[in-house]
Coordinates of C-alpha atoms and ligand atoms in Angstrom, one line a residue:
M18 CA 14.5 163.8 -68.5
D19 CA 16.8 164.6 -71.4
P20 CA 15.5 163.3 -74.8
L21 CA 17.2 160.1 -75.6
T22 CA 18.7 161.3 -78.8
S23 CA 20.5 164.2 -77.0
L24 CA 22.4 161.9 -74.7
P25 CA 26.2 161.8 -75.6
A26 CA 26.1 158.0 -75.3
W27 CA 23.4 157.9 -78.0
Q28 CA 25.3 160.2 -80.3
A29 CA 28.4 158.2 -79.8
L30 CA 26.4 155.1 -80.8
E31 CA 25.2 156.9 -83.9
R32 CA 28.8 157.6 -85.0
H33 CA 29.9 154.2 -84.1
S34 CA 27.1 152.5 -86.0
A35 CA 28.3 154.1 -89.2
Q36 CA 31.7 152.4 -88.7
V37 CA 30.2 149.0 -87.9
K38 CA 27.6 148.8 -90.7
P39 CA 30.1 148.1 -93.4
L40 CA 31.7 145.2 -91.4
H41 CA 30.7 141.7 -92.2
L42 CA 30.5 138.9 -89.7
R43 CA 32.6 136.7 -91.9
D44 CA 35.5 139.1 -91.5
L45 CA 34.9 139.8 -87.8
F46 CA 35.1 136.1 -87.1
A47 CA 38.0 135.5 -89.5
T48 CA 40.2 138.2 -87.9
D49 CA 39.3 137.2 -84.3
P50 CA 39.6 133.6 -83.3
G51 CA 38.5 134.4 -79.8
R52 CA 35.2 136.1 -80.8
A53 CA 32.8 133.4 -79.8
Q54 CA 34.3 133.2 -76.3
R55 CA 34.5 136.9 -75.9
F56 CA 30.9 137.4 -76.9
S57 CA 29.4 134.5 -74.9
L58 CA 28.0 134.7 -71.4
E59 CA 26.8 131.9 -69.2
A60 CA 24.5 132.6 -66.2
E61 CA 21.7 130.8 -64.5
G62 CA 22.3 127.7 -66.7
I63 CA 21.7 129.7 -69.9
L64 CA 24.4 130.2 -72.4
L65 CA 24.0 133.3 -74.5
D66 CA 26.3 133.3 -77.5
Y67 CA 25.9 136.8 -78.9
S68 CA 29.0 136.6 -81.1
K69 CA 26.9 136.4 -84.3
N70 CA 25.8 140.0 -83.8
R71 CA 27.2 142.9 -85.8
I72 CA 29.1 144.4 -82.9
T73 CA 32.6 145.0 -81.7
S74 CA 33.8 145.3 -78.1
E75 CA 33.4 149.0 -78.5
T76 CA 29.7 148.5 -79.3
V77 CA 29.1 146.7 -76.1
G78 CA 31.0 149.4 -74.2
L79 CA 28.9 152.2 -75.8
L80 CA 25.6 150.3 -75.3
T81 CA 26.3 149.8 -71.6
E82 CA 27.3 153.5 -71.3
L83 CA 23.8 154.3 -72.8
A84 CA 22.3 152.1 -70.1
Q85 CA 24.2 154.0 -67.4
A86 CA 23.3 157.4 -69.0
S87 CA 19.6 156.3 -68.9
N88 CA 20.0 155.6 -65.2
L89 CA 19.2 151.9 -65.6
P90 CA 20.7 151.0 -62.2
G91 CA 18.3 153.5 -60.5
A92 CA 15.3 152.2 -62.6
I93 CA 16.0 148.6 -61.6
E94 CA 16.2 149.4 -58.0
A95 CA 13.0 151.5 -58.2
M96 CA 11.1 148.6 -59.7
F97 CA 12.3 146.0 -57.2
R98 CA 11.7 148.4 -54.3
G99 CA 8.0 149.0 -55.3
D100 CA 8.2 152.6 -56.5
R101 CA 5.1 153.6 -58.6
I102 CA 7.0 153.3 -61.8
N103 CA 3.8 152.6 -63.8
I104 CA 3.2 156.3 -63.7
T105 CA 0.1 156.6 -65.9
E106 CA -1.7 154.1 -63.7
K107 CA 0.1 155.3 -60.5
R108 CA 1.1 151.7 -59.6
P109 CA 4.1 149.8 -58.4
V110 CA 5.3 147.1 -60.7
L111 CA 6.1 144.1 -58.5
H112 CA 5.9 140.9 -60.5
T113 CA 9.3 140.2 -58.9
A114 CA 7.6 140.0 -55.5
L115 CA 5.5 137.1 -56.8
R116 CA 8.5 134.9 -56.8
A117 CA 10.3 136.4 -53.8
P118 CA 11.1 133.6 -51.3
K119 CA 9.2 133.2 -48.1
G120 CA 10.6 135.5 -45.4
S121 CA 11.8 138.2 -47.7
S122 CA 10.3 141.6 -47.7
V123 CA 8.9 144.0 -50.2
M124 CA 6.9 146.8 -48.7
V125 CA 4.0 148.5 -50.4
D126 CA 2.1 151.2 -48.4
G127 CA 3.6 149.8 -45.2
V128 CA 2.7 146.2 -45.9
N129 CA 5.1 143.3 -46.7
V130 CA 3.4 142.0 -49.8
V131 CA 5.6 138.8 -49.9
D132 CA 3.5 137.5 -46.9
G133 CA 0.3 137.8 -49.0
V134 CA 2.0 136.2 -52.0
H135 CA 2.8 133.1 -50.0
E136 CA -0.6 132.9 -48.4
V137 CA -2.2 132.8 -51.9
L138 CA 0.4 130.3 -53.1
D139 CA -0.5 128.0 -50.2
Q140 CA -4.2 128.4 -50.9
M141 CA -3.5 127.6 -54.6
S142 CA -1.4 124.5 -53.6
A143 CA -4.1 123.1 -51.3
F144 CA -6.7 123.5 -54.0
A145 CA -4.5 122.2 -56.8
N146 CA -3.7 119.1 -54.7
R147 CA -7.4 118.5 -54.1
V148 CA -8.2 118.6 -57.8
R149 CA -5.2 116.5 -58.8
S150 CA -5.9 113.8 -56.2
G151 CA -9.6 113.6 -57.1
E152 CA -10.6 114.8 -53.6
W153 CA -12.4 117.9 -55.1
R154 CA -15.6 116.6 -56.5
G155 CA -18.1 117.9 -59.0
F156 CA -21.7 118.6 -57.9
T157 CA -22.8 115.1 -58.7
G158 CA -19.9 113.5 -56.9
K159 CA -17.7 112.8 -59.9
R160 CA -14.0 113.5 -60.1
I161 CA -12.8 116.5 -62.0
R162 CA -11.2 115.4 -65.3
N163 CA -11.3 118.7 -67.2
V164 CA -10.0 122.1 -66.3
V165 CA -11.0 125.0 -68.5
N166 CA -9.3 128.4 -68.0
I167 CA -11.4 131.3 -69.1
G168 CA -9.4 134.5 -69.5
I169 CA -7.9 136.7 -72.2
G170 CA -4.7 138.6 -72.8
G171 CA -2.5 138.4 -69.7
S172 CA -5.0 136.1 -68.1
D173 CA -4.6 133.6 -70.9
L174 CA -1.4 133.9 -72.8
G175 CA 0.9 133.1 -69.9
P176 CA -1.2 130.2 -68.6
V177 CA -1.6 128.6 -72.0
M178 CA 2.1 129.1 -72.9
A179 CA 3.2 127.7 -69.5
Y180 CA 0.8 124.7 -69.8
E181 CA 2.2 123.9 -73.3
A182 CA 5.8 124.4 -72.2
L183 CA 5.4 122.2 -69.1
R184 CA 3.1 119.6 -70.6
H185 CA 5.8 117.0 -70.1
Y186 CA 5.4 117.5 -66.3
S187 CA 1.6 117.6 -66.3
Q188 CA -0.8 115.1 -64.8
R189 CA -1.9 113.3 -67.9
D190 CA -5.3 112.2 -66.8
L191 CA -6.4 115.9 -66.5
I192 CA -7.5 117.7 -69.6
L193 CA -6.6 121.4 -69.7
R194 CA -8.3 123.8 -72.1
F195 CA -8.1 127.5 -72.6
V196 CA -10.9 129.8 -73.8
S197 CA -10.1 133.4 -74.6
N198 CA -11.8 134.6 -77.7
V199 CA -15.2 136.1 -77.6
D200 CA -15.9 134.2 -80.8
G201 CA -18.4 131.6 -79.6
T202 CA -16.4 129.0 -81.6
D203 CA -13.6 129.1 -79.0
F204 CA -16.0 128.2 -76.2
A205 CA -18.0 125.7 -78.3
E206 CA -14.9 123.8 -79.4
A207 CA -13.4 123.8 -75.9
I208 CA -16.4 122.1 -74.3
Q209 CA -17.8 120.1 -77.1
D210 CA -16.5 116.7 -75.8
L211 CA -16.6 117.5 -72.1
N212 CA -19.0 116.4 -69.4
P213 CA -20.0 119.3 -67.1
E214 CA -20.1 116.9 -64.2
E215 CA -16.3 116.4 -64.5
T216 CA -15.4 120.0 -65.6
L217 CA -14.0 122.8 -63.5
F218 CA -13.9 126.3 -64.9
I219 CA -11.3 128.8 -63.7
V220 CA -12.5 132.3 -64.5
A221 CA -9.3 134.3 -64.6
S222 CA -9.7 138.0 -64.7
K223 CA -7.9 140.6 -62.8
T224 CA -10.8 143.1 -63.1
F225 CA -13.6 140.5 -63.5
G226 CA -15.2 142.9 -65.9
T227 CA -13.5 142.0 -69.2
L228 CA -16.1 141.7 -71.9
E229 CA -14.7 138.5 -73.5
T230 CA -14.0 136.7 -70.3
M231 CA -17.4 137.5 -68.7
T232 CA -19.2 136.5 -71.9
N233 CA -17.4 133.2 -72.0
A234 CA -17.9 132.7 -68.2
R235 CA -21.7 133.3 -68.5
S236 CA -21.9 130.8 -71.4
A237 CA -19.9 128.3 -69.3
R238 CA -22.3 128.8 -66.4
A239 CA -25.3 128.4 -68.6
W240 CA -23.8 125.3 -70.2
A241 CA -23.0 123.7 -66.9
L242 CA -26.3 124.6 -65.2
A243 CA -28.3 123.3 -68.2
L244 CA -26.9 119.9 -67.5
L245 CA -26.4 120.0 -63.7
G246 CA -29.8 121.7 -63.1
D247 CA -29.0 123.5 -59.9
E248 CA -27.5 127.0 -59.1
K249 CA -25.6 125.4 -56.2
A250 CA -23.5 123.5 -58.7
V251 CA -21.6 126.7 -59.5
A252 CA -19.7 126.3 -56.2
S253 CA -18.3 123.0 -57.3
H254 CA -17.5 123.9 -60.9
F255 CA -16.4 127.5 -60.9
V256 CA -13.5 129.2 -59.2
A257 CA -12.2 132.7 -59.8
V258 CA -8.8 134.3 -60.0
S259 CA -9.2 138.0 -59.5
T260 CA -8.5 141.2 -57.6
H261 CA -12.2 142.0 -57.5
A262 CA -14.1 140.1 -54.8
G263 CA -17.3 142.1 -55.2
R264 CA -17.7 141.2 -58.9
V265 CA -16.7 137.5 -58.2
A266 CA -19.5 137.2 -55.7
E267 CA -22.0 139.0 -58.0
F268 CA -21.2 136.4 -60.7
G269 CA -22.2 133.7 -58.2
I270 CA -18.8 132.3 -57.3
D271 CA -18.2 131.8 -53.6
T272 CA -15.3 134.1 -52.6
A273 CA -13.9 131.2 -50.6
N274 CA -13.1 129.8 -54.0
M275 CA -11.4 132.9 -55.2
F276 CA -7.7 133.3 -55.5
G277 CA -6.5 136.8 -55.2
F278 CA -3.8 139.0 -56.5
W279 CA -3.0 142.7 -56.5
D280 CA -3.1 145.8 -58.6
W281 CA 0.7 145.9 -58.6
V282 CA 0.7 142.8 -60.9
G283 CA 0.3 143.8 -64.5
G284 CA -1.8 141.4 -66.7
R285 CA 1.0 140.4 -69.0
Y286 CA 3.3 139.9 -65.9
S287 CA 0.9 137.7 -64.0
M288 CA 1.5 134.1 -65.0
D289 CA 3.3 133.4 -61.7
S290 CA 0.5 134.9 -59.6
A291 CA -2.8 133.1 -59.0
I292 CA -3.4 133.6 -62.7
G293 CA -1.1 130.6 -63.0
L294 CA -3.7 128.4 -61.1
S295 CA -4.3 126.3 -64.2
T296 CA -0.6 125.8 -64.6
M297 CA -0.3 124.7 -61.0
I298 CA -3.2 122.2 -61.3
A299 CA -1.6 120.8 -64.5
V300 CA 2.0 120.4 -63.2
G301 CA 1.5 120.4 -59.4
P302 CA 2.6 122.8 -56.7
D303 CA 6.2 121.5 -56.5
N304 CA 6.8 122.1 -60.2
F305 CA 5.1 125.5 -60.0
R306 CA 7.3 126.5 -57.1
A307 CA 10.3 125.3 -59.0
M308 CA 9.2 127.6 -61.9
L309 CA 9.0 130.5 -59.4
A310 CA 12.5 129.7 -58.1
G311 CA 13.7 130.0 -61.7
F312 CA 12.0 133.4 -62.1
H313 CA 13.6 134.5 -58.8
A314 CA 17.1 133.3 -59.8
M315 CA 16.9 135.4 -63.0
D316 CA 15.6 138.4 -61.0
E317 CA 18.6 138.2 -58.8
H318 CA 20.9 137.9 -61.7
F319 CA 19.3 140.9 -63.4
R320 CA 19.5 142.9 -60.2
T321 CA 23.1 142.2 -59.4
A322 CA 25.2 141.3 -62.4
P323 CA 27.3 144.0 -64.1
F324 CA 25.6 145.1 -67.3
H325 CA 28.2 143.5 -69.6
Q326 CA 27.6 140.2 -67.9
N327 CA 23.8 140.6 -67.5
L328 CA 21.7 138.5 -69.8
P329 CA 18.5 140.6 -69.9
V330 CA 20.5 143.8 -70.1
L331 CA 22.7 142.6 -73.0
M332 CA 19.8 141.2 -74.9
A333 CA 17.9 144.5 -74.5
L334 CA 20.9 146.6 -75.6
L335 CA 21.3 144.4 -78.7
T336 CA 17.7 144.9 -79.6
I337 CA 18.1 148.7 -79.2
W338 CA 21.3 148.5 -81.4
Y339 CA 19.4 147.1 -84.3
N340 CA 16.1 148.8 -83.7
N341 CA 17.5 152.3 -83.4
F342 CA 20.8 152.2 -85.3
F343 CA 20.1 149.7 -88.1
E344 CA 16.4 150.5 -88.7
A345 CA 15.5 146.9 -88.0
Q346 CA 11.7 146.7 -87.7
A347 CA 11.2 143.2 -86.4
L348 CA 12.7 140.5 -84.2
A349 CA 12.1 136.8 -84.6
V350 CA 12.0 134.5 -81.6
L351 CA 12.7 130.9 -82.8
P352 CA 12.5 128.2 -80.1
Y353 CA 13.8 124.9 -81.2
D354 CA 11.6 123.0 -78.8
Q355 CA 8.0 122.0 -79.7
Y356 CA 6.9 122.6 -76.1
L357 CA 7.7 126.3 -76.6
K358 CA 5.2 126.6 -79.4
R359 CA 3.2 129.3 -77.7
F360 CA 6.3 131.2 -76.4
P361 CA 6.4 133.6 -79.4
A362 CA 2.7 134.4 -79.0
Y363 CA 3.3 135.0 -75.3
L364 CA 6.2 137.3 -76.1
Q365 CA 4.2 139.3 -78.6
Q366 CA 2.1 140.6 -75.8
L367 CA 4.9 141.0 -73.3
T368 CA 7.1 143.0 -75.7
M369 CA 4.7 144.9 -77.9
E370 CA 2.0 145.7 -75.3
S371 CA 4.8 146.9 -73.0
N372 CA 6.9 149.0 -75.4
G373 CA 4.7 149.6 -78.5
K374 CA 4.3 153.3 -77.5
Y375 CA 5.1 156.6 -79.1
V376 CA 4.6 158.8 -76.0
T377 CA 7.4 159.1 -73.5
L378 CA 7.1 159.3 -69.7
S379 CA 7.2 163.0 -70.0
G380 CA 4.2 163.0 -72.3
E381 CA 6.1 164.0 -75.4
R382 CA 6.3 162.2 -78.7
A383 CA 9.4 160.0 -79.0
N384 CA 11.4 160.9 -82.0
W385 CA 13.1 157.5 -81.9
E386 CA 11.8 154.0 -82.7
T387 CA 10.3 151.9 -79.9
S388 CA 9.3 148.3 -79.9
P389 CA 10.1 146.1 -82.9
V390 CA 7.6 143.6 -84.1
Y391 CA 8.2 140.3 -82.3
W392 CA 7.1 137.1 -83.8
G393 CA 8.2 133.6 -84.3
E394 CA 7.4 129.9 -84.6
P395 CA 9.2 126.8 -83.3
G396 CA 12.0 125.4 -85.4
T397 CA 12.2 123.6 -87.7
N398 CA 8.7 124.6 -88.9
G399 CA 9.6 128.2 -89.5
Q400 CA 12.4 127.2 -91.7
H401 CA 9.9 125.9 -94.2
S402 CA 7.9 129.1 -94.3
F403 CA 9.2 132.6 -93.4
Y404 CA 13.0 132.0 -92.9
Q405 CA 13.3 132.8 -96.7
M406 CA 12.7 136.4 -95.8
I407 CA 15.2 136.4 -92.9
H408 CA 17.9 134.9 -95.2
Q409 CA 17.3 136.8 -98.4
G410 CA 14.7 139.5 -97.8
T411 CA 15.2 143.2 -97.9
K412 CA 14.6 143.7 -94.2
L413 CA 17.1 143.1 -91.4
I414 CA 15.6 140.7 -88.9
P415 CA 17.6 139.9 -85.8
C416 CA 16.8 136.5 -84.4
D417 CA 16.7 134.9 -80.9
F418 CA 17.3 131.2 -81.3
I419 CA 16.5 129.1 -78.2
G420 CA 17.5 125.4 -77.8
F421 CA 18.1 122.7 -75.2
V422 CA 20.9 120.2 -75.1
N423 CA 18.6 117.4 -73.9
S424 CA 15.3 116.6 -75.3
L425 CA 12.4 115.6 -72.9
N426 CA 11.4 113.1 -75.6
P427 CA 14.6 111.5 -76.9
H428 CA 13.5 109.5 -79.9
G429 CA 16.3 108.1 -82.1
P430 CA 18.0 110.8 -84.2
H431 CA 15.3 113.5 -83.8
H432 CA 17.1 115.7 -81.3
D433 CA 20.4 115.7 -83.1
I434 CA 18.6 116.6 -86.3
L435 CA 16.7 119.4 -84.5
I436 CA 19.9 120.9 -83.0
A437 CA 21.9 120.5 -86.2
N438 CA 19.2 122.7 -87.8
L439 CA 19.3 125.2 -85.0
F440 CA 23.1 125.7 -85.3
A441 CA 23.0 125.6 -89.1
Q442 CA 20.4 128.4 -89.3
A443 CA 22.5 130.7 -87.1
E444 CA 25.6 129.9 -89.1
A445 CA 23.9 130.4 -92.5
L446 CA 22.4 133.7 -91.4
A447 CA 25.8 135.0 -90.2
F448 CA 28.1 133.7 -92.9
G449 CA 25.9 133.2 -95.9
K450 CA 27.3 131.9 -99.2
T451 CA 29.3 134.0 -101.6
A452 CA 29.0 134.2 -105.4
A453 CA 32.3 132.5 -105.7
E454 CA 31.0 129.6 -103.6
V455 CA 27.9 129.4 -105.6
R456 CA 29.9 129.3 -108.9
A457 CA 32.2 126.7 -107.5
E458 CA 29.2 124.4 -107.1
G459 CA 28.8 124.6 -110.9
N460 CA 25.7 126.8 -111.0
E461 CA 24.9 128.6 -114.3
E462 CA 25.8 132.3 -114.1
W463 CA 22.2 133.6 -114.4
L464 CA 21.3 131.6 -111.3
V465 CA 24.2 132.9 -109.2
P466 CA 22.5 136.0 -107.7
H467 CA 19.5 133.9 -106.7
R468 CA 21.6 131.4 -104.8
V469 CA 23.9 133.9 -103.0
F470 CA 23.3 134.4 -99.3
E471 CA 24.7 137.7 -98.3
G472 CA 24.9 136.7 -94.7
N473 CA 25.6 139.3 -92.0
R474 CA 22.2 138.5 -90.5
P475 CA 22.6 138.8 -86.7
S476 CA 21.3 136.3 -84.1
N477 CA 21.5 135.4 -80.5
M478 CA 21.8 131.8 -79.4
L479 CA 20.3 130.8 -76.1
L480 CA 21.3 127.3 -75.1
A481 CA 20.3 125.5 -71.9
D482 CA 20.4 122.0 -70.6
R483 CA 16.7 121.0 -70.7
L484 CA 13.3 122.6 -70.5
T485 CA 12.5 122.2 -66.8
P486 CA 9.9 124.3 -64.8
E487 CA 12.8 126.2 -63.3
M488 CA 14.3 126.9 -66.8
L489 CA 11.0 128.1 -68.0
G490 CA 10.8 130.6 -65.2
K491 CA 14.3 131.8 -66.0
L492 CA 13.5 132.2 -69.7
V493 CA 10.3 134.2 -69.0
A494 CA 12.0 136.4 -66.5
L495 CA 14.9 136.9 -68.9
Y496 CA 12.4 138.4 -71.5
E497 CA 10.5 140.3 -68.8
H498 CA 13.6 142.1 -67.8
N499 CA 14.8 142.5 -71.3
V500 CA 11.5 144.3 -72.1
F501 CA 12.0 146.4 -68.9
V502 CA 15.5 147.6 -70.0
Q503 CA 14.2 148.5 -73.4
G504 CA 11.4 150.5 -71.9
V505 CA 13.8 152.4 -69.6
I506 CA 16.0 153.4 -72.4
W507 CA 13.2 154.3 -74.7
Q508 CA 11.7 156.3 -71.8
V509 CA 8.2 154.8 -72.1
D510 CA 5.8 153.4 -69.5
S511 CA 6.2 149.7 -70.2
F512 CA 3.4 148.8 -67.8
D513 CA 0.3 150.6 -69.2
Q514 CA -1.7 149.8 -72.3
W515 CA -3.9 152.7 -73.2
G516 CA -3.7 151.8 -76.8
V517 CA -6.1 148.9 -76.4
E518 CA -9.0 151.1 -75.0
L519 CA -10.5 152.9 -78.0
G520 CA -11.5 149.8 -79.9
K521 CA -13.2 148.4 -76.8
V522 CA -15.3 151.6 -76.4
L523 CA -16.3 151.7 -80.1
A524 CA -17.3 148.0 -80.0
V525 CA -19.7 148.8 -77.1
R526 CA -21.3 151.5 -79.3
I527 CA -21.5 149.4 -82.4
Q528 CA -22.9 146.2 -80.8
P529 CA -26.5 147.5 -80.4
E530 CA -26.3 149.1 -83.9
L531 CA -25.8 145.7 -85.5
T532 CA -29.2 144.5 -84.5
G533 CA -31.1 147.9 -84.1
D534 CA -32.3 150.3 -86.7
S535 CA -30.7 153.4 -85.2
Q536 CA -29.3 156.2 -87.4
L537 CA -25.6 155.4 -87.9
Q538 CA -23.2 158.2 -87.2
H539 CA -19.8 156.7 -88.1
D540 CA -17.6 157.4 -91.1
S541 CA -18.9 156.1 -94.5
S542 CA -16.9 152.9 -94.4
T543 CA -18.0 151.9 -90.9
N544 CA -21.6 152.8 -91.7
A545 CA -21.6 150.8 -94.8
L546 CA -20.1 147.7 -93.1
I547 CA -22.7 147.9 -90.3
E548 CA -25.5 148.3 -93.0
R549 CA -24.2 145.4 -95.0
Y550 CA -24.1 143.2 -91.9
R551 CA -27.6 144.2 -90.8
Q552 CA -29.0 143.5 -94.3
A553 CA -27.3 140.1 -94.7
R554 CA -28.3 139.0 -91.2
S555 CA -31.9 140.0 -91.7
A556 CA -32.0 138.2 -95.1
G557 CA -30.9 135.1 -93.1
Ligands
G6Q617 C1 -2.1 142.9 -69.9 C2 -3.3 143.6 -70.2 C3 -4.4 142.7 -70.7 C4 -5.2 142.0 -69.7 C5 -6.5 141.5 -70.3 C6 -7.4 140.7 -69.3 O1 -1.1 143.4 -69.4 O2 -3.7 144.4 -69.1 O3 -4.0 141.8 -71.7 O4 -4.5 141.0 -69.1 O5 -7.3 142.6 -70.9 O6 -7.7 141.5 -68.3 P1 -8.5 140.9 -67.0 O7 -7.5 140.0 -66.4 O8 -8.8 142.1 -66.1 O9 -9.7 140.2 -67.5

């Protein structure tokens, strides 16, 4: 594989970026009345207006050439086909098979995995219906009122994001809670007002060996059994989502109450597998399947649309444009919809765990930047906190704005106010306010520099009709594939996460040292911290 920076397409982009950097969006719009139309794309019910980016038509052409030179078409086919593209874990990457329609075919080791996917979906649907209807009873015969998902990382962030996003569609007499942190506070607060007789725990863990999840699951079992008083109660109050039947059985959960998935589903790509069981219980099988249909529609768009009309490809290329040619270090995701309040947190894992890597597929150090820092908050809240830096800070921070034409909760003027703010922020970022405009408002001269907005801050605007389950699926798939394209171009394995291992190993070593009196053999800082903790704890 040629180093990225040696590709002629890359070098052409370097030269081109030097020409584009001095251009201002104010002038690009003023000289081109058709700009908004030219740089807008509508597909799968999503409008992407990318005209407020610091690009020209040549930029888009060169970026798509880079995608071709990086063999993106081949990489897309390899993923959908089930090639072992997660090379460091020697696994296929087939989250797209999780939403493939019944009857379609994706072969792994001679087996059509789509059949298995639909078997599990049917099993999940039957179970979800039993919980939702009250047919599934707790050990003492009471109806289940509370569902607590215990999982972390990919086994938490997707489910909690989807639950919040689709709350409007949820069965309101069921309480959903999510426990992830090993901090006992997370568990204690989740169950403090719950009755174990009416509580179902979903232990969601691909490996069923994750320290945090197993610690929380054991606490949940102890809490439930302390009140229910009989080991047999576990069968009525615990189900598992895992790939590891042996460990599930060892924990005491009947494997008849286990929902399986496969090692070709990465944790952060697993919300539409059985890991989404809590989502399905909350919103029902029909809404869950509508969400899957949305994922699939975006998969098909990604797979078939030409690059210059391809939503995930264009968004990824624009990220590369700023990340690699404008030295942008971050990207803000700003949903103007309260239901998407956990979407930025979900994307943090999807993007940064996938592409936050300095080693390329060939094992060399990348001499180019990889993943930017993704973060965000729902609008308008973010406007009253960190937007200051986006407007007037020293860093260039491209933004993805997300909005919906129709609110799921239309209350008086709220939605128009919300959307006015959404459009206004993108406008203010792009066009800013000149010194002449500030002076014309009658400001004193010394205040002028403080009140000037340079503008030329780029943003994408994603606009859809309303936040339905199907639309959520499309949005998530849009970002999944966006991340994939970035990873292909940066030549990293977007599907492993070796960088999370070392801290886990060290924690296992430190834990007994916190309570023991063994000789400490760390650096002086770590030794002193452990000593300090030991002394303070023993002093009570
Ligand atoms: C995601 C990661 C990671 C994983 C968690 C939970 O891609 O692999 O976030 O999802 O560590 O793992 P388990 O599901 O195995 O408990």
